[in-house]
Amino acid sequence: MKPLTPMIKQYLQIKSQHPDAILFFRMGDFYEMFFEDAVIASKELEITLTSRDKGEKEQVPLCGVPYFTAETYISKLLQKGYKVALCEQVEDPKLAKGIVKREVIRVFTPGLATDALHLGSGENNYLMGFCAEGEVFGLAFLDISTGEMKVTQISGVDPFLNEAFRNEPKEILCEKRFQQHPCFEKFKKSFEDHLITFVDEEPHEFSQRLQTIKNLSHPEGIPLALLASGMVLHYAEKNQKRSLSEFSSIHFYQTQDFMIIDETAKRNLELTQSLFDQGKKGSLLWVLDETMTAMGSRRLKQWLHYPLMDISEIERRQEAISELKEKKIERKRIRESLGKIQDIERLTSRAFLGHANPRDLVGLKHSLRPLPHLKSLLQSFSSPLLVQLTSEIEEFDDLSGLLEAAIEENPPIALKEGGIIKPAYHPELDELREIGREGKRWILELEAEERKKTGISSLKIRHNQIFGYYIEVTKSNLHLVPEHYVRKQTLVHAERFITPELKEFETRVLGAQEAICQLEYRLFEEIRQKVAEATGKLRKTSSALSILDGLASLAEVADRYQYVRPKVDEGDEIVIRDGRHPIVERMNLSERFVPNDTLLNTRDHQLIILTGPNMAGKSTYLRQVALIVLMAQMGSFVPAKEARIGRVDRIFTRVGALDHIMRGQSTFMVEMMETARILNQATSQSLVILDEIGRGTSTFDGLGIAWAVAEYLHDHPLLHPRTLFATHYHELTELALTKEGVKNYNVAVKEWKGEIIFLRKIVEGGTNRSYGIQVARLAGLPEKVISRAKEVLSNLEKGELDSSGMPKIAKTKGETRTNRSSPQLSLFTPHDPIRWELKRIDPNQMTPIEALNFLNTLKKKIEQEE
């Protein structure tokens, strides 16, 4: 093995302490990466891969980035799921004996991002940790960028996964032993796109970590939740290189206090992302988010993910929104004040963690200015929640005064270059600056004096980082240069000189400039510490501001789009008059949205069978009802003339399967898995949305499954969930004849001169027309295909089938093709149309003449097939 250079030895020693991170190794004005880190970074960051000596001509892969661009490159690596260890020079290279001392000062991970460049302004950045014993899970979510930490303990694998998905963690921690847990593979597959870190520490070490948190109170009987909290804090402290004992307050919550929104429902209802392009536009959040601050936007998103079960809490939000909606002038002024406030939550966290730069403190300074006026605006409000928020908003006179007096309006980002502290804040700093100003005057006077002495009118005194101060003389005037000038550099057209007098001045002035930078840095750190000491009050105020902003946003939307205050109660009825889809009505502004009524309960309107053609609006209506229910329970007003919502504990949706298809699962399998989850987990308080069941298999298999699912939802003694069931199986409408809780509705369609007009109106009664061929024409299918489809349909409707159930016309007409593929196989028994006809009838309900006619019809069909 060839000997390593001292620098490579140092690199490898530091890298061994952070094997799972890309090491940014500071060398002068660059961060360098070596070996495998360099190969990965050059590929992911699209930067040049080169090499340097390892020792005795052996080469090491190398790439690097300038120190002032490092934040951008770190952000890119975090977004791709990597960790980055930032290794700095911790001593002055000029004073170093041998190799410069270096150490890792911070580890960046996707779940511990704090800088604005690494974060989405309107979303939380959670680090999730969990501990498991059997099917009991303790979960902790830390957003170090805001200081929020919330903890819960739940039972069951599916509830655990739902809660994890609901919080959208950027990074996940778990114990190594979890890899032997029965649900590990399911967990791993569910979060295959996430960075998962397995921790080595023993559980008792996490418990010891919690003992250092001051004033920690927690419910009894949640040991796993407490272990998860300790795990997350331990990991964060290890990577932030500082104690977080006073950083974050821990909020313990119970999932049963909130409506359950699983990943499927969140996606299908487009709560925060559109199904079209996964962007915010076209989602419910896009409609409701008129917030003025990033804090308010995050708060609103949390409300969407956590609709309330506590009716009194729902009403507290409603009362606040109602008052803000009515007081339009005050609301406008409140929103204007909020618009001047930056992200106090994240500015405070950066200050506490020691990451805030001068511009962060300017942002905080500007954000504190509107608080006194905002608080005075709130004095006229009387709803309990707004009164509470008013009391929680501090004015920060002392801190605001300090920032106003100390921090320049446009400081540099860099901490050690000066220009941060205002004049008249610190006497010693003012004196040092005066020396600097005198130095500039002295230079001008010296330049004029030297010109006069030498007779060189073009003589200049300049400064650069390499030579310091120097005198520059053009070559045409070199014969006039005095003997005491000492030559330092020769240029093409000039020479540069120094004098003892100039060097003495340089030492004095540059010493003052260095002292200025050092003093400004020390003063800035003192001010930043003052901000950190106010963390608790700043957090309380920023929380109140985020809630106020969320409420004002919902009031603004309610006023702008004519939403009404719903009544939420403990009954079983969902009654909506003239309900509208909140997203669709905003996306299709050129077309008037047709409102519709809804009546659901657990008795005579427990299961609605909704039929009608494709494109008529069935799916829109189903989602509309679910969204109105969700909005009502998050405390929002809703798009309707009137609404009364019997509390819902969970919204189930069975709609599409695109994401799972891309993962390699069949449409039908996904459909059945989602349906199974509904049948196994729904309760009498649930709302079930079924948008077609049984499409992924043969017609009769699908109809059989759809029929059985509907019966199960209606008949099961412990279920009776309020259900909307859209289907193209018109046979399901017959359930209403024998099932008390089943009601038929359809989407009205008008036929006009061979065309169909979608009326978008939900009316009572079933329909046996699907208008599929008319819809196909609207979609642009060739006329030849449309004509052929009509022929086959006519053949089917007349019952002209052969013994295999195929339309006879299909054998005698249409274009022929060899190697025709086999028809789809049934999951059950082969289809016999005669058997099907016999199974559909009830002889006990037929008159003698009806029975004879039916028998005669069957006989003719059999004779035709022969």
mmCIF file of C-alpha atoms in Angstrom, residues 92-316:
data_model
loop_
_atom_site.group_PDB
_atom_site.id
_atom_site.type_symbol
_atom_site.label_atom_id
_atom_site.label_comp_id
_atom_site.label_asym_id
_atom_site.label_seq_id
_atom_site.Cartn_x
_atom_site.Cartn_y
_atom_site.Cartn_z
ATOM 1 C CA ASP A 92 -6.603 30.003 10.376
ATOM 2 C CA PRO A 93 -4.428 28.411 7.652
ATOM 3 C CA LYS A 94 -1.814 31.135 8.267
ATOM 4 C CA LEU A 95 -1.445 29.979 11.869
ATOM 5 C CA ALA A 96 -1.646 26.243 11.226
ATOM 6 C CA LYS A 97 1.369 24.084 11.981
ATOM 7 C CA GLY A 98 1.194 21.346 9.405
ATOM 8 C CA ILE A 99 -2.176 20.423 7.942
ATOM 9 C CA VAL A 100 -5.110 22.730 8.741
ATOM 10 C CA LYS A 101 -7.450 21.394 11.420
ATOM 11 C CA ARG A 102 -10.882 20.450 10.044
ATOM 12 C CA GLU A 103 -14.093 19.042 11.500
ATOM 13 C CA VAL A 104 -17.713 18.440 10.496
ATOM 14 C CA ILE A 105 -19.794 21.302 11.856
ATOM 15 C CA ARG A 106 -23.176 20.132 10.557
ATOM 16 C CA VAL A 107 -24.825 17.244 8.737
ATOM 17 C CA PHE A 108 -27.590 18.078 6.258
ATOM 18 C CA THR A 109 -30.268 15.423 5.753
ATOM 19 C CA PRO A 110 -33.614 15.590 3.880
ATOM 20 C CA GLY A 111 -35.498 15.532 7.192
ATOM 21 C CA LEU A 112 -33.348 18.153 8.950
ATOM 22 C CA ALA A 113 -33.317 20.964 6.384
ATOM 23 C CA THR A 114 -33.592 24.499 7.802
ATOM 24 C CA ASP A 115 -32.402 26.814 5.042
ATOM 25 C CA ALA A 116 -34.988 28.410 2.752
ATOM 26 C CA LEU A 117 -33.317 27.033 -0.373
ATOM 27 C CA HIS A 118 -33.845 23.462 0.858
ATOM 28 C CA LEU A 119 -37.517 23.865 1.833
ATOM 29 C CA GLY A 120 -40.949 24.295 0.288
ATOM 30 C CA SER A 121 -42.418 27.433 1.852
ATOM 31 C CA GLY A 122 -45.970 26.098 2.134
ATOM 32 C CA GLU A 123 -45.235 22.631 3.473
ATOM 33 C CA ASN A 124 -43.743 21.071 6.568
ATOM 34 C CA ASN A 125 -40.462 19.192 6.383
ATOM 35 C CA TYR A 126 -40.937 16.299 8.785
ATOM 36 C CA LEU A 127 -38.339 13.904 10.100
ATOM 37 C CA MET A 128 -40.329 10.857 11.234
ATOM 38 C CA GLY A 129 -39.124 8.333 13.778
ATOM 39 C CA PHE A 130 -41.013 5.284 15.009
ATOM 40 C CA CYS A 131 -40.668 2.352 17.387
ATOM 41 C CA ALA A 132 -42.722 -0.846 17.176
ATOM 42 C CA GLU A 133 -43.741 -3.676 19.480
ATOM 43 C CA GLY A 134 -45.955 -6.192 17.709
ATOM 44 C CA GLU A 135 -48.683 -4.119 16.040
ATOM 45 C CA VAL A 136 -48.341 -1.118 18.370
ATOM 46 C CA PHE A 137 -46.396 1.832 16.967
ATOM 47 C CA GLY A 138 -45.056 5.012 18.516
ATOM 48 C CA LEU A 139 -44.546 7.825 15.987
ATOM 49 C CA ALA A 140 -42.765 11.167 16.343
ATOM 50 C CA PHE A 141 -42.687 13.914 13.707
ATOM 51 C CA LEU A 142 -40.132 16.735 14.014
ATOM 52 C CA ASP A 143 -40.020 19.732 11.692
ATOM 53 C CA ILE A 144 -36.738 21.274 12.770
ATOM 54 C CA SER A 145 -37.302 24.186 10.390
ATOM 55 C CA THR A 146 -40.296 25.358 12.458
ATOM 56 C CA GLY A 147 -39.624 23.734 15.841
ATOM 57 C CA GLU A 148 -42.837 21.700 15.708
ATOM 58 C CA MET A 149 -42.781 18.209 17.193
ATOM 59 C CA LYS A 150 -45.852 15.996 17.478
ATOM 60 C CA VAL A 151 -46.118 12.491 18.850
ATOM 61 C CA THR A 152 -48.726 9.724 18.896
ATOM 62 C CA GLN A 153 -49.121 6.009 19.591
ATOM 63 C CA ILE A 154 -51.454 3.806 17.559
ATOM 64 C CA SER A 155 -52.334 0.143 17.045
ATOM 65 C CA GLY A 156 -52.449 -1.657 13.710
ATOM 66 C CA VAL A 157 -50.230 -1.730 10.640
ATOM 67 C CA ASP A 158 -52.667 0.101 8.340
ATOM 68 C CA PRO A 159 -53.336 2.940 10.833
ATOM 69 C CA PHE A 160 -49.554 3.256 11.267
ATOM 70 C CA LEU A 161 -48.969 3.530 7.519
ATOM 71 C CA ASN A 162 -51.905 5.937 7.117
ATOM 72 C CA GLU A 163 -50.520 8.254 9.783
ATOM 73 C CA ALA A 164 -47.068 8.165 8.232
ATOM 74 C CA PHE A 165 -48.447 8.974 4.768
ATOM 75 C CA ARG A 166 -50.646 11.762 6.128
ATOM 76 C CA ASN A 167 -47.593 13.704 7.363
ATOM 77 C CA GLU A 168 -45.502 13.279 4.190
ATOM 78 C CA PRO A 169 -42.137 12.744 5.952
ATOM 79 C CA LYS A 170 -38.974 13.638 4.065
ATOM 80 C CA GLU A 171 -36.867 11.151 6.027
ATOM 81 C CA ILE A 172 -37.697 8.165 8.253
ATOM 82 C CA LEU A 173 -35.843 6.739 11.260
ATOM 83 C CA CYS A 174 -36.407 3.293 12.732
ATOM 84 C CA GLU A 175 -34.569 0.765 14.852
ATOM 85 C CA LYS A 176 -32.418 -1.814 13.086
ATOM 86 C CA ARG A 177 -34.397 -4.617 14.683
ATOM 87 C CA PHE A 178 -37.501 -3.465 12.793
ATOM 88 C CA GLN A 179 -36.057 -5.243 9.739
ATOM 89 C CA GLN A 180 -37.231 -8.503 11.364
ATOM 90 C CA HIS A 181 -40.762 -7.170 11.959
ATOM 91 C CA PRO A 182 -43.553 -8.998 10.032
ATOM 92 C CA CYS A 183 -44.681 -5.776 8.335
ATOM 93 C CA PHE A 184 -41.190 -4.568 7.369
ATOM 94 C CA GLU A 185 -41.499 -5.478 3.683
ATOM 95 C CA LYS A 186 -44.887 -3.769 3.435
ATOM 96 C CA PHE A 187 -43.458 -0.679 5.125
ATOM 97 C CA LYS A 188 -40.374 -0.675 2.904
ATOM 98 C CA LYS A 189 -42.450 -0.964 -0.266
ATOM 99 C CA SER A 190 -44.808 1.793 0.892
ATOM 100 C CA PHE A 191 -41.904 4.202 1.413
ATOM 101 C CA GLU A 192 -39.520 3.036 -1.284
ATOM 102 C CA ASP A 193 -38.953 6.618 -2.475
ATOM 103 C CA HIS A 194 -37.964 7.878 1.001
ATOM 104 C CA LEU A 195 -34.619 8.004 2.766
ATOM 105 C CA ILE A 196 -34.845 5.429 5.577
ATOM 106 C CA THR A 197 -32.147 5.512 8.268
ATOM 107 C CA PHE A 198 -31.715 2.590 10.662
ATOM 108 C CA VAL A 199 -30.391 3.683 14.050
ATOM 109 C CA ASP A 200 -28.019 1.575 16.146
ATOM 110 C CA GLU A 201 -28.787 2.945 19.603
ATOM 111 C CA GLU A 202 -30.665 0.911 22.192
ATOM 112 C CA PRO A 203 -34.183 2.049 23.239
ATOM 113 C CA HIS A 204 -33.071 3.017 26.766
ATOM 114 C CA GLU A 205 -30.755 5.633 25.233
ATOM 115 C CA PHE A 206 -33.788 7.359 23.704
ATOM 116 C CA SER A 207 -35.540 7.352 27.086
ATOM 117 C CA GLN A 208 -32.516 8.979 28.710
ATOM 118 C CA ARG A 209 -32.566 11.659 26.027
ATOM 119 C CA LEU A 210 -36.141 12.672 26.941
ATOM 120 C CA GLN A 211 -35.154 13.224 30.575
ATOM 121 C CA THR A 212 -33.161 16.315 29.553
ATOM 122 C CA ILE A 213 -36.239 18.110 28.169
ATOM 123 C CA LYS A 214 -37.544 20.729 30.554
ATOM 124 C CA ASN A 215 -41.180 20.813 31.651
ATOM 125 C CA LEU A 216 -42.045 17.672 29.672
ATOM 126 C CA SER A 217 -45.494 16.363 30.544
ATOM 127 C CA HIS A 218 -47.122 13.521 28.667
ATOM 128 C CA PRO A 219 -50.071 11.130 28.862
ATOM 129 C CA GLU A 220 -49.656 7.762 30.546
ATOM 130 C CA GLY A 221 -49.415 4.513 28.621
ATOM 131 C CA ILE A 222 -47.515 5.649 25.516
ATOM 132 C CA PRO A 223 -44.015 4.188 26.012
ATOM 133 C CA LEU A 224 -43.358 3.646 22.298
ATOM 134 C CA ALA A 225 -44.319 7.228 21.462
ATOM 135 C CA LEU A 226 -41.837 8.464 24.064
ATOM 136 C CA LEU A 227 -39.099 6.233 22.653
ATOM 137 C CA ALA A 228 -39.800 7.567 19.145
ATOM 138 C CA SER A 229 -39.518 11.137 20.489
ATOM 139 C CA GLY A 230 -36.149 10.377 22.052
ATOM 140 C CA MET A 231 -34.959 8.724 18.834
ATOM 141 C CA VAL A 232 -35.818 11.759 16.721
ATOM 142 C CA LEU A 233 -34.265 14.269 19.145
ATOM 143 C CA HIS A 234 -31.087 12.206 19.520
ATOM 144 C CA TYR A 235 -30.654 11.967 15.741
ATOM 145 C CA ALA A 236 -31.328 15.683 15.248
ATOM 146 C CA GLU A 237 -28.848 16.707 17.966
ATOM 147 C CA LYS A 238 -26.158 14.410 16.594
ATOM 148 C CA ASN A 239 -26.434 15.962 13.139
ATOM 149 C CA GLN A 240 -27.017 19.573 14.197
ATOM 150 C CA LYS A 241 -24.094 19.364 16.653
ATOM 151 C CA ARG A 242 -26.038 21.083 19.433
ATOM 152 C CA SER A 243 -28.535 20.443 22.233
ATOM 153 C CA LEU A 244 -32.225 20.802 21.408
ATOM 154 C CA SER A 245 -33.519 20.495 24.985
ATOM 155 C CA GLU A 246 -35.092 23.961 24.886
ATOM 156 C CA PHE A 247 -35.748 24.044 21.159
ATOM 157 C CA SER A 248 -39.039 22.258 20.671
ATOM 158 C CA SER A 249 -42.152 21.665 22.730
ATOM 159 C CA ILE A 250 -43.663 18.210 22.230
ATOM 160 C CA HIS A 251 -47.353 17.963 21.328
ATOM 161 C CA PHE A 252 -49.021 14.618 22.084
ATOM 162 C CA TYR A 253 -52.134 13.850 20.028
ATOM 163 C CA GLN A 254 -54.594 11.017 19.427
ATOM 164 C CA THR A 255 -55.566 10.032 15.890
ATOM 165 C CA GLN A 256 -59.177 9.391 16.947
ATOM 166 C CA ASP A 257 -59.568 13.146 17.478
ATOM 167 C CA PHE A 258 -59.411 13.576 13.696
ATOM 168 C CA MET A 259 -61.151 12.195 10.632
ATOM 169 C CA ILE A 260 -58.988 9.563 8.967
ATOM 170 C CA ILE A 261 -57.743 10.546 5.524
ATOM 171 C CA ASP A 262 -55.627 7.769 4.033
ATOM 172 C CA GLU A 263 -53.266 8.118 1.093
ATOM 173 C CA THR A 264 -55.859 6.790 -1.373
ATOM 174 C CA ALA A 265 -58.512 9.290 -0.288
ATOM 175 C CA LYS A 266 -56.018 12.150 -0.230
ATOM 176 C CA ARG A 267 -54.973 11.383 -3.790
ATOM 177 C CA ASN A 268 -58.424 10.641 -5.233
ATOM 178 C CA LEU A 269 -60.012 13.726 -3.681
ATOM 179 C CA GLU A 270 -57.089 15.880 -4.882
ATOM 180 C CA LEU A 271 -56.659 17.505 -1.487
ATOM 181 C CA THR A 272 -53.217 18.991 -2.089
ATOM 182 C CA GLN A 273 -52.218 17.783 -5.563
ATOM 183 C CA SER A 274 -54.042 17.533 -8.865
ATOM 184 C CA LEU A 275 -54.334 14.075 -10.394
ATOM 185 C CA PHE A 276 -53.551 15.683 -13.745
ATOM 186 C CA ASP A 277 -49.985 16.860 -13.096
ATOM 187 C CA GLN A 278 -49.405 16.467 -9.334
ATOM 188 C CA GLY A 279 -49.254 20.247 -9.025
ATOM 189 C CA LYS A 280 -51.064 22.411 -6.512
ATOM 190 C CA LYS A 281 -53.350 23.962 -9.133
ATOM 191 C CA GLY A 282 -56.518 21.922 -9.455
ATOM 192 C CA SER A 283 -56.437 20.747 -5.839
ATOM 193 C CA LEU A 284 -58.658 21.701 -2.902
ATOM 194 C CA LEU A 285 -55.679 23.426 -1.289
ATOM 195 C CA TRP A 286 -55.351 25.592 -4.404
ATOM 196 C CA VAL A 287 -58.980 26.699 -3.995
ATOM 197 C CA LEU A 288 -58.808 27.399 -0.265
ATOM 198 C CA ASP A 289 -55.288 28.793 0.065
ATOM 199 C CA GLU A 290 -55.565 32.573 -0.021
ATOM 200 C CA THR A 291 -53.142 32.874 2.889
ATOM 201 C CA MET A 292 -50.738 35.797 3.111
ATOM 202 C CA THR A 293 -47.873 33.983 4.869
ATOM 203 C CA ALA A 294 -45.976 30.729 4.446
ATOM 204 C CA MET A 295 -46.922 29.887 8.044
ATOM 205 C CA GLY A 296 -50.618 30.216 7.220
ATOM 206 C CA SER A 297 -50.282 28.080 4.107
ATOM 207 C CA ARG A 298 -48.680 25.272 6.100
ATOM 208 C CA ARG A 299 -51.392 25.548 8.760
ATOM 209 C CA LEU A 300 -54.170 25.301 6.156
ATOM 210 C CA LYS A 301 -52.585 22.198 4.659
ATOM 211 C CA GLN A 302 -52.474 20.619 8.127
ATOM 212 C CA TRP A 303 -56.188 21.337 8.581
ATOM 213 C CA LEU A 304 -56.918 19.598 5.270
ATOM 214 C CA HIS A 305 -55.018 16.511 6.413
ATOM 215 C CA TYR A 306 -56.596 16.557 9.877
ATOM 216 C CA PRO A 307 -60.365 17.332 9.752
ATOM 217 C CA LEU A 308 -61.788 17.537 13.263
ATOM 218 C CA MET A 309 -64.048 15.118 15.106
ATOM 219 C CA ASP A 310 -64.716 17.448 18.054
ATOM 220 C CA ILE A 311 -67.842 19.432 17.140
ATOM 221 C CA SER A 312 -67.071 22.193 19.640
ATOM 222 C CA GLU A 313 -63.661 22.738 18.002
ATOM 223 C CA ILE A 314 -65.291 22.802 14.560
ATOM 224 C CA GLU A 315 -67.730 25.449 15.780
ATOM 225 C CA ARG A 316 -64.893 27.546 17.276
#
